[in-house]
């Protein structure tokens, strides 16, 4: 669902918000894939997702670091670097319950520092479109975040806080989706893609929350994981449409 970032010198602020925002999503998606592997849920697919996500995360981080120096963003990117140095050895090792438990907090910290970088680019551009890209891009992250916490519940690790975070992520996702559906700032083709996102979101939501016991959740995990990828693909299309609306001449 993702593509490699374009050359650093071609990135405008809207594209920077997109690329940095995708890092937030990858922090969640990599952990999702790790949890799938550890529980034997579509091992081949999970391994592919994990490897591709790691490669894309590192490629995008290198592209952002190659931009002309900015003191504030350089500090934020250094924090991403430091967190990534802690996460990568776990993500590339054989998945275990202990590793999953450690990743519970580390993946949160990685997502948070990536979010800080994203907000820095959003504020630098100070454009309504950049704010929309940030919001739509955060939907990508939430789509993976929900599945991540679902899988913590199926593995019975940090079950109570994971369930709370799963419900909070749904609340944020549905609120922003409604905001986009009612926004006067979006073109007809954007509205159509938002409607498509709603269409794929509903069955994903139904599977995620039509359960209360670990046995049923484990039974539905493969289906939920597949739907999480469909929602991610739809959000990526939406973000790409928004990024394409940026003025050609606007450079970082």
CSV table of N, CA, C and O in Angstrom, one decimal, residues 177 180-183 185-201 233-235 237-239 241-242 245:
chain,number,residue,atom,x,y,z
A,177,UNK,N,-13.0,10.4,10.3
A,177,UNK,CA,-13.7,10.0,9.1
A,177,UNK,C,-15.0,10.9,8.9
A,177,UNK,O,-15.2,11.4,7.8
A,180,UNK,N,-14.0,14.3,7.8
A,180,UNK,CA,-13.7,14.4,6.3
A,180,UNK,C,-14.9,14.3,5.5
A,180,UNK,O,-15.0,14.9,4.4
A,181,UNK,N,-15.9,13.5,5.9
A,181,UNK,CA,-17.1,13.3,5.2
A,181,UNK,C,-17.9,14.7,5.1
A,181,UNK,O,-18.7,14.9,4.2
A,182,UNK,N,-17.8,15.5,6.1
A,182,UNK,CA,-18.5,16.7,6.2
A,182,UNK,C,-17.7,18.0,5.8
A,182,UNK,O,-18.2,19.1,5.9
A,183,UNK,N,-16.4,17.8,5.5
A,183,UNK,CA,-15.5,18.9,5.2
A,183,UNK,C,-15.9,19.6,3.9
A,183,UNK,O,-16.1,18.9,2.9
A,185,UNK,N,-13.8,21.4,2.3
A,185,UNK,CA,-12.5,21.7,1.6
A,185,UNK,C,-12.1,20.6,0.6
A,185,UNK,O,-11.1,20.8,-0.1
A,186,UNK,N,-12.9,19.6,0.5
A,186,UNK,CA,-12.5,18.4,-0.3
A,186,UNK,C,-13.2,18.4,-1.7
A,186,UNK,O,-14.4,18.7,-1.7
A,187,UNK,N,-12.5,18.1,-2.7
A,187,UNK,CA,-13.1,18.0,-4.1
A,187,UNK,C,-13.9,16.7,-4.2
A,187,UNK,O,-13.8,15.8,-3.4
A,188,UNK,N,-14.8,16.7,-5.3
A,188,UNK,CA,-15.6,15.5,-5.5
A,188,UNK,C,-14.9,14.2,-5.5
A,188,UNK,O,-15.3,13.2,-4.9
A,189,UNK,N,-13.7,14.1,-6.1
A,189,UNK,CA,-13.0,12.9,-6.1
A,189,UNK,C,-12.5,12.5,-4.7
A,189,UNK,O,-12.4,11.3,-4.4
A,190,UNK,N,-12.2,13.5,-3.9
A,190,UNK,CA,-11.8,13.2,-2.6
A,190,UNK,C,-13.0,12.7,-1.8
A,190,UNK,O,-12.8,11.7,-1.0
A,191,UNK,N,-14.1,13.3,-2.0
A,191,UNK,CA,-15.3,12.8,-1.3
A,191,UNK,C,-15.6,11.4,-1.7
A,191,UNK,O,-16.0,10.5,-0.8
A,192,UNK,N,-15.4,11.0,-2.9
A,192,UNK,CA,-15.6,9.6,-3.4
A,192,UNK,C,-14.7,8.7,-2.7
A,192,UNK,O,-15.1,7.6,-2.3
A,193,UNK,N,-13.4,9.1,-2.5
A,193,UNK,CA,-12.5,8.2,-1.9
A,193,UNK,C,-12.8,8.1,-0.4
A,193,UNK,O,-12.6,7.0,0.2
A,194,UNK,N,-13.2,9.2,0.2
A,194,UNK,CA,-13.7,9.1,1.6
A,194,UNK,C,-14.8,8.1,1.8
A,194,UNK,O,-14.9,7.3,2.7
A,195,UNK,N,-15.7,8.1,0.8
A,195,UNK,CA,-16.9,7.2,0.8
A,195,UNK,C,-16.4,5.8,0.7
A,195,UNK,O,-16.9,4.8,1.4
A,196,UNK,N,-15.3,5.6,-0.1
A,196,UNK,CA,-14.8,4.2,-0.3
A,196,UNK,C,-14.1,3.8,1.0
A,196,UNK,O,-14.2,2.6,1.4
A,197,UNK,N,-13.4,4.7,1.7
A,197,UNK,CA,-12.8,4.4,3.0
A,197,UNK,C,-13.9,4.0,4.0
A,197,UNK,O,-13.7,3.0,4.7
A,198,UNK,N,-15.0,4.7,4.0
A,198,UNK,CA,-16.1,4.3,4.9
A,198,UNK,C,-16.6,2.9,4.5
A,198,UNK,O,-16.9,2.1,5.5
A,199,UNK,N,-16.6,2.5,3.3
A,199,UNK,CA,-17.1,1.2,2.8
A,199,UNK,C,-16.2,0.1,3.3
A,199,UNK,O,-16.7,-0.9,3.8
A,200,UNK,N,-14.9,0.3,3.3
A,200,UNK,CA,-14.0,-0.8,3.7
A,200,UNK,C,-13.8,-0.7,5.3
A,200,UNK,O,-13.5,-1.7,5.9
A,201,UNK,N,-14.1,0.4,5.9
A,201,UNK,CA,-13.9,0.5,7.3
A,201,UNK,C,-15.0,-0.2,8.1
A,201,UNK,O,-14.7,-0.9,9.1
A,233,UNK,N,-4.8,0.5,2.6
A,233,UNK,CA,-4.7,0.8,1.1
A,233,UNK,C,-5.6,1.9,0.8
A,233,UNK,O,-5.3,2.8,0.0
A,234,UNK,N,-6.8,1.9,1.3
A,234,UNK,CA,-7.8,3.0,1.0
A,234,UNK,C,-7.3,4.3,1.6
A,234,UNK,O,-7.5,5.4,0.9
A,235,UNK,N,-6.8,4.3,2.8
A,235,UNK,CA,-6.3,5.6,3.3
A,235,UNK,C,-5.1,6.1,2.6
A,235,UNK,O,-4.9,7.3,2.4
A,237,UNK,N,-4.6,5.8,-0.6
A,237,UNK,CA,-5.1,6.4,-1.8
A,237,UNK,C,-5.7,7.8,-1.5
A,237,UNK,O,-5.4,8.7,-2.3
A,238,UNK,N,-6.3,7.9,-0.4
A,238,UNK,CA,-6.9,9.2,0.0
A,238,UNK,C,-5.7,10.2,0.2
A,238,UNK,O,-5.8,11.3,-0.3
A,239,UNK,N,-4.7,9.8,0.9
A,239,UNK,CA,-3.6,10.7,1.2
A,239,UNK,C,-2.9,11.1,-0.1
A,239,UNK,O,-2.6,12.3,-0.3
A,241,UNK,N,-4.2,11.4,-3.1
A,241,UNK,CA,-5.0,12.3,-3.8
A,241,UNK,C,-4.9,13.7,-3.2
A,241,UNK,O,-4.8,14.7,-3.9
A,242,UNK,N,-4.8,13.8,-1.9
A,242,UNK,CA,-4.6,15.1,-1.2
A,242,UNK,C,-3.2,15.7,-1.5
A,242,UNK,O,-3.1,16.9,-1.8
A,245,UNK,N,-2.8,17.5,-4.7
A,245,UNK,CA,-3.5,18.8,-4.8
A,245,UNK,C,-2.5,20.0,-4.5
A,245,UNK,O,-2.8,21.1,-4.6
